[in-house]
Amino acid sequence: MKLVQGITILSAAIALAACGGDNKNNDQGLFVPTTYSFDSKLIAGDSSVSHSGQASRHILLNELKHLIASDELQAVASKEAALAKLNAIYAKGTTDENGNLVRTNVYTNGAEATPVNTGVKSKDASGALLGIKQADFSEVSADKNLQGKMAGKDNLLTHGEFIGWAVTTTGDDQVKGEGVNAAPELLVQQWFDQIAELAIDGDPETKYVTEEGLDLQQLVQKFILGAVTYSQAAEDYLKADKGLVKQNSAEDKAGKPYTSLEHQWDEGFGYFGAAHDYNLYSDAENKAQQDHDTNLDGTIDLYSEYSFGHSVNAAKRDKGATVATDFSKGAMDAFLTGRALIQANYGTDPVLGEGYQAELVKLSKVALENWEKAVAATVVHYINDVISDYATFGTADFNRTNLVKHWSEMKGFALGLQFSPVALISVAQLKAVHDDMAEAPVLNNADQTAVNAYIEQLKTARSVLQSAYGFNADNVANW
């Protein structure tokens, strides 16, 4: 089979971003579709695209966020019961255990599947909201949870240390899930413990915000987005010497319509979270509405017709840029071009650093760099929000709820930046950012002098991010 070689493949991804994402046949014969749709080379008539497990973890994370804010969690009789509910989603999910979401409704404790609480905005002709295909967790991929894919648990931490939050660990730092590698999991459980305490404190106004000003719902969700979805893509599926050296000439498993390499790329794409037709919509449209009934069957398929997580934030940052950025399309075009490259080379297994594998690695870096820049730009966005929130500190107009929410989103996203082996930001820069952010906002018993000093720290952190990513100054000021 003719290998698709040379820099022309990487140029194809760049060209797609410039021309609006139309189907392209480049000079090497590579056809790149506008949507993430690829027919199987193994089973005629089947699609070779499969990332249901990744979409399922996005669904689980949405569910965890929903539970943390729910009245049902506030109604528990004990701290242990609250922790059990949180871990029913996070640790059990759809795995084959008693009390998982397939067998038990986590909200009512009834013996039926937990409903999926991922909201949609698409409507039918009468104006009624469409339903979702995965209406409850019996329709979600089996044997999936969040805990098992946490950074440090499924892979060693990228830098051999945990950056941004002090977590006491013991054990062997060279073993997955032990020593420093246990820090992400321990931090999540620490936050769960605080949420459980708030659930039983008898005060319905303290659902998930701590006295020192941590919005635990936001911290948990944003941190797991980094520690599961971004980490898994960067450290596993899109990694040059791991996911991108899998075979590309036979079924991944018996009866599957895709090769191992196709599946690895799909799984990395699945964690980015974009709907298959993401490029057909503008940044404004992807920001405003995450779902579209592409196949017109009257329901939303969360595995192909819904955009999750980082893909939505990428569109938000592009939409909010004063000087044009294209993180969303830059990532999506790289994913499309890489997948087309893999399919064009079906029958030829990749060799590290050679032929089409070298081009595939370049495309993976384009996808990951745009993804990383979108996360970093989102951190900048929330730094700006926190600074703006502090403008009314000490007055009747000060909104503490907004500040702690924005601070927690800022910190949660920033924690995720440490989980890529090809990151643009250095360890020293990232540590400086977190040192300036600290582990809580300046709030309780703070005077204006302390607040002003903290605002300067946040401005310094913002400047470090601007330098690390080469962000335009106008964008940094206005995101």
Coordinates of C-alpha atoms in Angstrom, one line a residue:
M1 CA 0.0 0.0 0.0
K2 CA 1.2 3.5 -0.8
L3 CA 2.2 5.4 2.3
V4 CA 0.9 8.9 2.7
Q5 CA 4.2 10.7 3.6
G6 CA 5.7 14.1 4.1
I7 CA 4.7 17.4 5.6
T8 CA 1.8 17.7 3.1
I9 CA -0.3 15.8 5.6
L10 CA 0.3 18.2 8.4
S11 CA -0.3 21.0 6.0
A12 CA -3.6 19.5 5.1
A13 CA -4.8 20.0 8.7
I14 CA -3.7 23.7 8.6
A15 CA -5.3 24.2 5.2
L16 CA -8.6 22.8 6.5
A17 CA -8.6 25.3 9.3
A18 CA -8.1 28.1 6.8
C19 CA -10.7 27.0 4.2
G20 CA -13.6 26.3 6.6
G21 CA -13.3 22.5 6.9
D22 CA -14.5 21.4 3.5
N23 CA -13.7 17.9 2.3
K24 CA -10.2 17.9 1.0
N25 CA -8.2 15.7 -1.4
N26 CA -4.6 16.8 -0.9
D27 CA -1.8 16.2 -3.4
Q28 CA -1.1 12.8 -1.9
G29 CA -4.7 11.6 -2.3
L30 CA -5.8 11.9 1.3
F31 CA -9.5 12.5 1.6
V32 CA -10.5 14.3 4.8
P33 CA -14.2 14.4 5.6
T34 CA -16.0 17.3 7.2
T35 CA -17.5 15.1 9.9
Y36 CA -15.9 12.3 12.0
S37 CA -17.3 9.5 9.9
F38 CA -15.2 6.7 8.6
D39 CA -16.3 3.4 7.0
S40 CA -14.8 0.1 8.1
K41 CA -12.1 -1.5 6.1
L42 CA -12.8 -4.8 7.9
I43 CA -16.6 -5.2 7.8
A44 CA -18.4 -3.8 4.7
G45 CA -21.2 -1.4 5.6
D46 CA -20.1 -0.8 9.2
S47 CA -18.6 2.3 10.7
S48 CA -15.1 2.0 12.0
V49 CA -15.6 4.8 14.6
S50 CA -15.9 3.8 18.2
H51 CA -15.4 5.9 21.4
S52 CA -18.5 5.0 23.4
G53 CA -16.3 4.4 26.5
Q54 CA -15.0 7.9 26.4
A55 CA -18.4 9.4 25.9
S56 CA -19.7 7.3 28.8
R57 CA -17.1 8.8 31.1
H58 CA -18.2 12.3 30.0
I59 CA -21.8 11.2 30.9
L60 CA -20.6 10.0 34.3
L61 CA -18.8 13.3 35.0
N62 CA -22.0 15.2 34.1
E63 CA -23.9 13.0 36.4
L64 CA -21.4 13.5 39.2
K65 CA -21.8 17.3 38.9
H66 CA -25.6 16.9 38.9
L67 CA -25.6 14.7 42.0
I68 CA -23.3 17.1 44.0
A69 CA -25.9 19.9 43.5
S70 CA -29.0 17.7 44.1
D71 CA -31.5 17.8 46.9
E72 CA -31.2 14.0 47.1
L73 CA -27.6 14.3 48.3
Q74 CA -28.7 16.8 50.9
A75 CA -31.3 14.4 52.2
V76 CA -28.9 11.6 53.1
A77 CA -29.0 10.3 56.7
S78 CA -25.2 10.0 57.2
K79 CA -21.8 11.0 55.8
E80 CA -21.3 7.4 54.8
A81 CA -24.4 7.5 52.7
A82 CA -23.3 10.7 51.0
L83 CA -19.9 9.2 50.2
A84 CA -21.6 6.0 48.9
K85 CA -23.7 8.1 46.4
L86 CA -20.7 10.1 45.2
N87 CA -18.6 6.9 44.7
A88 CA -21.5 5.1 43.1
I89 CA -21.0 7.4 40.1
Y90 CA -17.2 8.0 40.4
A91 CA -15.9 4.6 41.4
K92 CA -18.7 2.2 40.4
G93 CA -20.3 3.8 37.4
T94 CA -21.5 1.0 35.1
T95 CA -19.0 -1.6 36.4
D96 CA -20.3 -5.0 37.4
E97 CA -20.7 -4.3 41.1
N98 CA -23.7 -4.1 43.5
G99 CA -25.0 -0.6 43.7
N100 CA -23.8 0.5 40.3
L101 CA -25.8 2.9 38.2
V102 CA -27.2 0.1 36.0
R103 CA -28.8 -1.7 39.0
T104 CA -29.6 1.1 41.3
N105 CA -31.1 4.6 41.1
V106 CA -28.5 6.7 42.9
Y107 CA -31.0 9.4 43.7
T108 CA -33.9 7.2 45.1
N109 CA -31.9 4.0 46.0
G110 CA -34.6 2.1 43.9
A111 CA -33.8 -1.1 42.1
E112 CA -33.7 0.5 38.6
A113 CA -31.1 2.2 36.5
T114 CA -30.1 5.7 37.3
P115 CA -31.5 8.2 34.8
V116 CA -29.0 10.2 32.7
N117 CA -29.1 13.8 33.6
T118 CA -27.3 15.3 30.6
G119 CA -29.5 18.1 29.3
V120 CA -30.2 18.9 25.7
K121 CA -31.5 21.9 23.9
S122 CA -32.7 20.5 20.6
K123 CA -36.4 20.6 20.1
D124 CA -39.0 18.9 17.9
A125 CA -41.5 20.6 15.6
S126 CA -43.8 21.3 18.5
G127 CA -41.1 23.0 20.5
A128 CA -40.6 20.1 23.0
L129 CA -37.1 19.1 24.0
L130 CA -35.8 16.0 22.4
G131 CA -35.0 12.9 24.5
I132 CA -31.6 11.3 24.6
K133 CA -30.9 7.9 23.3
Q134 CA -29.0 6.9 26.5
A135 CA -31.9 7.8 28.7
D136 CA -30.6 5.8 31.7
F137 CA -27.4 4.0 32.6
S138 CA -28.6 0.7 31.3
E139 CA -28.1 2.3 27.9
V140 CA -24.5 3.5 28.7
S141 CA -21.4 1.3 28.0
A142 CA -20.8 -1.4 30.6
D143 CA -17.8 -1.6 32.8
K144 CA -17.0 2.1 32.9
N145 CA -16.1 4.4 35.7
L146 CA -14.1 7.5 36.3
Q147 CA -11.8 6.3 39.1
G148 CA -10.0 3.7 37.1
K149 CA -8.9 6.2 34.5
M150 CA -7.6 8.9 36.8
A151 CA -4.1 10.3 36.2
G152 CA -1.7 8.4 38.4
K153 CA -4.0 5.4 38.7
D154 CA -4.1 4.3 35.1
N155 CA -0.7 5.8 34.2
L156 CA 2.2 7.3 36.1
L157 CA 2.0 11.1 36.6
T158 CA 3.6 12.9 33.7
H159 CA 6.2 14.8 35.7
G160 CA 6.7 12.4 38.6
E161 CA 5.0 14.9 41.0
F162 CA 1.6 16.4 41.6
I163 CA 1.5 20.1 40.9
G164 CA -0.8 22.7 42.4
W165 CA -2.3 21.2 45.6
A166 CA -0.5 19.7 48.7
V167 CA -1.6 16.1 49.1
T168 CA 0.1 13.8 51.6
T169 CA 1.1 10.5 49.9
T170 CA 2.9 7.3 50.8
G171 CA 4.3 4.4 48.9
D172 CA 6.3 3.8 45.7
D173 CA 6.4 6.7 43.3
Q174 CA 7.2 4.3 40.5
V175 CA 4.0 2.3 40.9
K176 CA 0.7 3.3 39.4
G177 CA -1.8 4.3 42.1
E178 CA 0.9 4.5 44.8
G179 CA 3.1 7.3 46.2
V180 CA 2.8 10.6 44.4
N181 CA 0.7 8.9 41.7
A182 CA -2.1 8.5 44.3
A183 CA -2.4 12.2 44.7
P184 CA -5.2 12.9 42.1
E185 CA -7.4 10.1 43.5
L186 CA -6.7 11.2 47.1
L187 CA -7.6 14.8 46.3
V188 CA -10.9 13.8 44.8
Q189 CA -11.7 11.7 47.8
Q190 CA -10.7 14.6 50.1
W191 CA -13.2 16.8 48.3
F192 CA -15.8 14.1 48.4
D193 CA -15.3 14.0 52.2
Q194 CA -15.9 17.7 52.4
I195 CA -19.0 17.5 50.2
A196 CA -20.4 14.7 52.4
E197 CA -19.8 16.8 55.6
L198 CA -21.7 19.7 54.0
A199 CA -24.5 17.3 53.0
I200 CA -25.3 16.4 56.7
D201 CA -24.6 19.8 58.3
G202 CA -28.3 20.6 58.5
D203 CA -27.9 23.8 56.4
P204 CA -29.4 23.6 52.9
E205 CA -27.5 26.7 51.9
T206 CA -24.1 24.9 52.2
K207 CA -24.5 22.3 49.5
Y208 CA -20.9 22.2 48.2
V209 CA -19.2 25.5 49.1
T210 CA -16.7 25.4 52.0
E211 CA -16.2 28.1 54.6
E212 CA -12.8 29.0 53.1
G213 CA -14.4 29.5 49.7
L214 CA -14.0 26.3 47.7
D215 CA -16.9 25.5 45.3
L216 CA -16.4 21.7 45.4
Q217 CA -18.8 21.0 42.6
Q218 CA -16.7 23.1 40.2
L219 CA -13.4 21.8 41.6
V220 CA -14.3 18.2 41.2
Q221 CA -15.8 18.5 37.7
K222 CA -13.0 20.7 36.2
F223 CA -10.2 18.7 37.9
I224 CA -11.5 15.4 36.6
L225 CA -11.8 16.8 33.1
G226 CA -8.1 17.2 33.2
A227 CA -7.2 14.2 35.3
V228 CA -9.2 11.8 33.2
T229 CA -10.1 13.1 29.7
Y230 CA -7.0 15.2 29.0
S231 CA -4.6 12.9 30.8
Q232 CA -5.9 9.8 29.0
A233 CA -5.7 11.4 25.6
A234 CA -2.2 12.8 26.1
E235 CA -0.6 10.0 28.1
D236 CA -2.2 7.1 26.4
Y237 CA -4.2 7.2 23.2
L238 CA -2.4 10.0 21.4
K239 CA 1.0 9.2 22.8
A240 CA 3.7 8.6 20.1
D241 CA 5.2 5.5 21.6
K242 CA 2.0 4.1 23.1
G243 CA -1.4 4.5 21.4
L244 CA 0.1 5.6 18.1
V245 CA 2.1 2.4 17.5
K246 CA -0.8 0.0 17.7
Q247 CA -1.5 -2.3 14.7
N248 CA -3.4 -1.0 11.7
S249 CA -4.0 -4.1 9.6
A250 CA -6.5 -6.3 11.5
E251 CA -9.4 -6.1 13.8
D252 CA -8.7 -4.7 17.3
K253 CA -10.7 -7.6 18.9
A254 CA -12.5 -10.4 17.3
G255 CA -15.5 -9.1 15.3
K256 CA -14.7 -5.4 15.7
P257 CA -14.9 -3.2 12.6
Y258 CA -11.8 -1.2 13.4
T259 CA -8.1 -1.7 13.8
S260 CA -6.3 -1.1 17.1
L261 CA -4.8 2.2 15.7
E262 CA -8.1 3.4 14.5
H263 CA -9.6 2.7 17.9
Q264 CA -6.8 4.4 19.8
W265 CA -7.2 7.6 17.7
D266 CA -11.0 7.5 18.2
E267 CA -10.6 7.1 22.0
G268 CA -8.3 10.2 22.1
F269 CA -10.9 12.1 20.0
G270 CA -13.7 10.9 22.3
Y271 CA -12.0 12.4 25.3
F272 CA -11.8 15.8 23.5
G273 CA -15.6 15.4 23.5
A274 CA -16.6 16.9 20.2
A275 CA -19.8 15.8 18.4
H276 CA -19.0 14.1 15.0
D277 CA -20.4 17.2 13.1
Y278 CA -18.7 19.8 15.4
N279 CA -17.1 21.5 12.4
L280 CA -20.4 22.1 10.7
Y281 CA -21.3 24.7 13.4
S282 CA -19.8 28.0 14.3
D283 CA -18.1 28.7 17.6
A284 CA -21.2 30.7 18.6
E285 CA -23.4 27.7 17.8
N286 CA -21.2 25.2 19.6
K287 CA -21.0 27.5 22.6
A288 CA -24.8 28.0 22.7
Q289 CA -25.9 24.4 22.0
Q290 CA -24.0 21.2 22.5
D291 CA -26.5 18.9 20.8
H292 CA -27.9 18.5 17.2
D293 CA -30.2 15.7 15.9
T294 CA -27.9 15.0 12.9
N295 CA -29.6 11.9 11.8
L296 CA -33.1 13.3 12.4
D297 CA -34.3 10.3 14.4
G298 CA -35.9 12.5 17.1
T299 CA -33.4 11.7 19.8
I300 CA -29.9 12.9 20.7
D301 CA -27.2 10.2 20.7
L302 CA -24.7 11.2 23.3
Y303 CA -22.1 9.1 21.5
S304 CA -22.1 11.1 18.3
E305 CA -24.5 14.1 18.5
Y306 CA -23.3 15.8 21.6
S307 CA -20.3 17.9 22.5
F308 CA -18.8 17.5 26.0
G309 CA -16.2 19.2 28.1
H310 CA -13.1 20.7 26.6
S311 CA -14.5 20.8 23.1
V312 CA -17.2 23.2 24.3
N313 CA -14.7 25.4 26.2
A314 CA -12.5 25.6 23.1
A315 CA -15.5 27.0 21.2
K316 CA -16.2 29.4 24.0
R317 CA -12.7 30.8 24.0
D318 CA -12.6 31.2 20.2
K319 CA -16.0 33.0 20.3
G320 CA -14.7 35.3 23.1
A321 CA -11.3 36.1 21.5
T322 CA -10.8 39.8 20.5
V323 CA -8.1 38.7 18.1
A324 CA -9.2 35.6 16.3
T325 CA -8.1 32.2 17.6
D326 CA -9.1 28.8 16.3
F327 CA -8.5 26.2 19.1
S328 CA -11.7 24.4 18.4
K329 CA -11.3 23.9 14.7
G330 CA -7.5 23.5 15.0
A331 CA -8.0 20.5 17.2
M332 CA -11.0 19.1 15.2
D333 CA -9.2 19.4 11.9
A334 CA -6.2 17.6 13.3
F335 CA -8.4 14.8 14.6
L336 CA -10.1 14.5 11.2
T337 CA -6.9 14.5 9.2
G338 CA -5.2 12.0 11.5
R339 CA -8.1 9.6 11.3
A340 CA -8.1 9.9 7.5
L341 CA -4.4 9.3 7.4
I342 CA -4.8 6.1 9.5
Q343 CA -7.5 4.8 7.3
A344 CA -5.6 5.6 4.1
N345 CA -2.8 3.4 5.5
Y346 CA -4.9 0.5 6.5
G347 CA -2.9 -2.7 6.0
T348 CA 0.4 -1.0 7.0
D349 CA 1.3 -1.1 10.7
P350 CA 2.9 2.0 12.1
V351 CA 6.6 2.2 12.9
L352 CA 7.7 4.7 15.5
G353 CA 9.1 7.8 13.8
E354 CA 8.8 6.5 10.3
G355 CA 6.4 7.0 7.3
Y356 CA 2.9 7.9 8.1
Q357 CA 3.4 7.3 11.8
A358 CA 5.7 10.4 12.0
E359 CA 3.0 12.5 10.4
L360 CA 0.4 11.0 12.7
V361 CA 2.5 12.0 15.7
K362 CA 2.7 15.6 14.4
L363 CA -1.1 15.7 14.0
S364 CA -1.6 14.4 17.5
K365 CA 0.5 17.2 18.8
V366 CA -1.5 19.8 16.8
A367 CA -4.7 18.4 18.4
L368 CA -3.2 18.3 21.9
E369 CA -1.7 21.8 21.6
N370 CA -4.9 23.3 20.5
W371 CA -6.7 21.5 23.3
E372 CA -4.1 22.7 25.8
K373 CA -4.3 26.2 24.6
A374 CA -8.1 26.2 25.0
V375 CA -7.7 25.0 28.6
A376 CA -5.1 27.6 29.4
A377 CA -7.3 30.3 27.8
T378 CA -10.1 29.1 30.0
V379 CA -7.9 29.5 33.0
V380 CA -7.2 33.1 31.9
H381 CA -10.9 33.6 31.4
Y382 CA -11.6 32.7 35.0
I383 CA -8.7 34.7 36.3
N384 CA -10.3 37.7 34.7
D385 CA -13.7 36.8 36.3
V386 CA -12.1 36.5 39.8
I387 CA -10.4 39.8 39.4
S388 CA -13.7 41.4 38.3
D389 CA -15.5 39.8 41.2
Y390 CA -13.0 41.3 43.7
A391 CA -13.8 44.8 42.3
T392 CA -16.8 45.0 44.6
F393 CA -15.1 43.4 47.6
G394 CA -16.2 45.1 50.9
T395 CA -19.4 46.5 49.4
A396 CA -23.0 45.5 49.4
D397 CA -22.6 44.5 45.8
F398 CA -19.9 41.9 46.4
N399 CA -21.1 38.4 45.3
R400 CA -19.2 35.8 47.3
T401 CA -21.0 33.0 45.5
N402 CA -19.8 34.1 42.1
L403 CA -16.2 34.6 43.3
V404 CA -15.8 31.2 44.8
K405 CA -17.4 29.6 41.7
H406 CA -15.1 31.4 39.4
W407 CA -12.0 30.8 41.6
S408 CA -12.8 27.0 41.7
E409 CA -13.2 26.8 37.9
M410 CA -9.9 28.7 37.5
K411 CA -8.1 26.4 39.8
G412 CA -9.7 23.2 38.6
F413 CA -8.8 23.8 35.0
A414 CA -5.3 24.9 35.9
L415 CA -4.7 21.7 37.8
G416 CA -5.4 19.8 34.6
L417 CA -2.6 21.4 32.6
Q418 CA 0.0 19.1 34.2
F419 CA -1.1 15.9 32.5
S420 CA 0.5 16.1 29.1
P421 CA 4.0 14.8 28.1
V422 CA 4.0 17.3 25.2
A423 CA 2.7 20.3 27.1
L424 CA 3.6 23.8 25.9
I425 CA 3.8 25.1 29.5
S426 CA 6.9 24.2 31.5
V427 CA 6.8 22.7 35.0
A428 CA 8.4 25.8 36.4
Q429 CA 5.8 28.0 34.8
L430 CA 2.9 25.9 35.9
K431 CA 4.2 25.8 39.5
A432 CA 4.5 29.6 39.4
V433 CA 0.9 29.9 38.3
H434 CA -0.3 27.7 41.1
D435 CA 1.8 29.4 43.7
D436 CA 0.1 32.6 42.8
M437 CA -3.4 31.1 42.8
A438 CA -2.8 29.3 46.1
E439 CA -5.3 26.7 47.4
A440 CA -8.2 29.0 48.3
P441 CA -9.3 32.6 47.4
V442 CA -8.5 35.5 49.7
L443 CA -11.8 35.9 51.5
N444 CA -12.3 35.3 55.2
N445 CA -11.1 38.1 57.5
A446 CA -9.3 39.6 54.5
D447 CA -8.8 43.4 54.2
Q448 CA -8.5 45.4 51.0
T449 CA -4.7 45.3 51.2
A450 CA -4.7 41.5 51.2
V451 CA -7.2 41.4 48.4
N452 CA -5.1 43.9 46.3
A453 CA -2.0 41.8 46.9
Y454 CA -3.8 38.6 45.8
I455 CA -5.2 40.4 42.6
E456 CA -1.6 41.2 41.7
Q457 CA -0.7 37.6 42.2
L458 CA -3.5 36.6 39.8
K459 CA -2.3 39.1 37.3
T460 CA 1.2 37.6 37.5
A461 CA -0.2 34.1 36.9
R462 CA -2.1 35.5 33.9
S463 CA 1.1 37.0 32.5
V464 CA 2.9 33.6 32.9
L465 CA 0.2 31.9 30.9
Q466 CA 0.3 34.6 28.3
S467 CA 4.0 34.0 27.9
A468 CA 3.8 30.2 28.0
Y469 CA 1.2 30.1 25.2
G470 CA 2.0 33.2 23.2
F471 CA -1.5 34.5 23.7
N472 CA -2.4 37.9 22.3
A473 CA -2.5 40.6 24.9
D474 CA -5.9 41.8 23.9
N475 CA -7.3 38.3 24.2
V476 CA -5.7 37.9 27.7
A477 CA -7.2 41.1 28.8
N478 CA -10.7 40.4 27.5
W479 CA -11.3 36.6 27.6

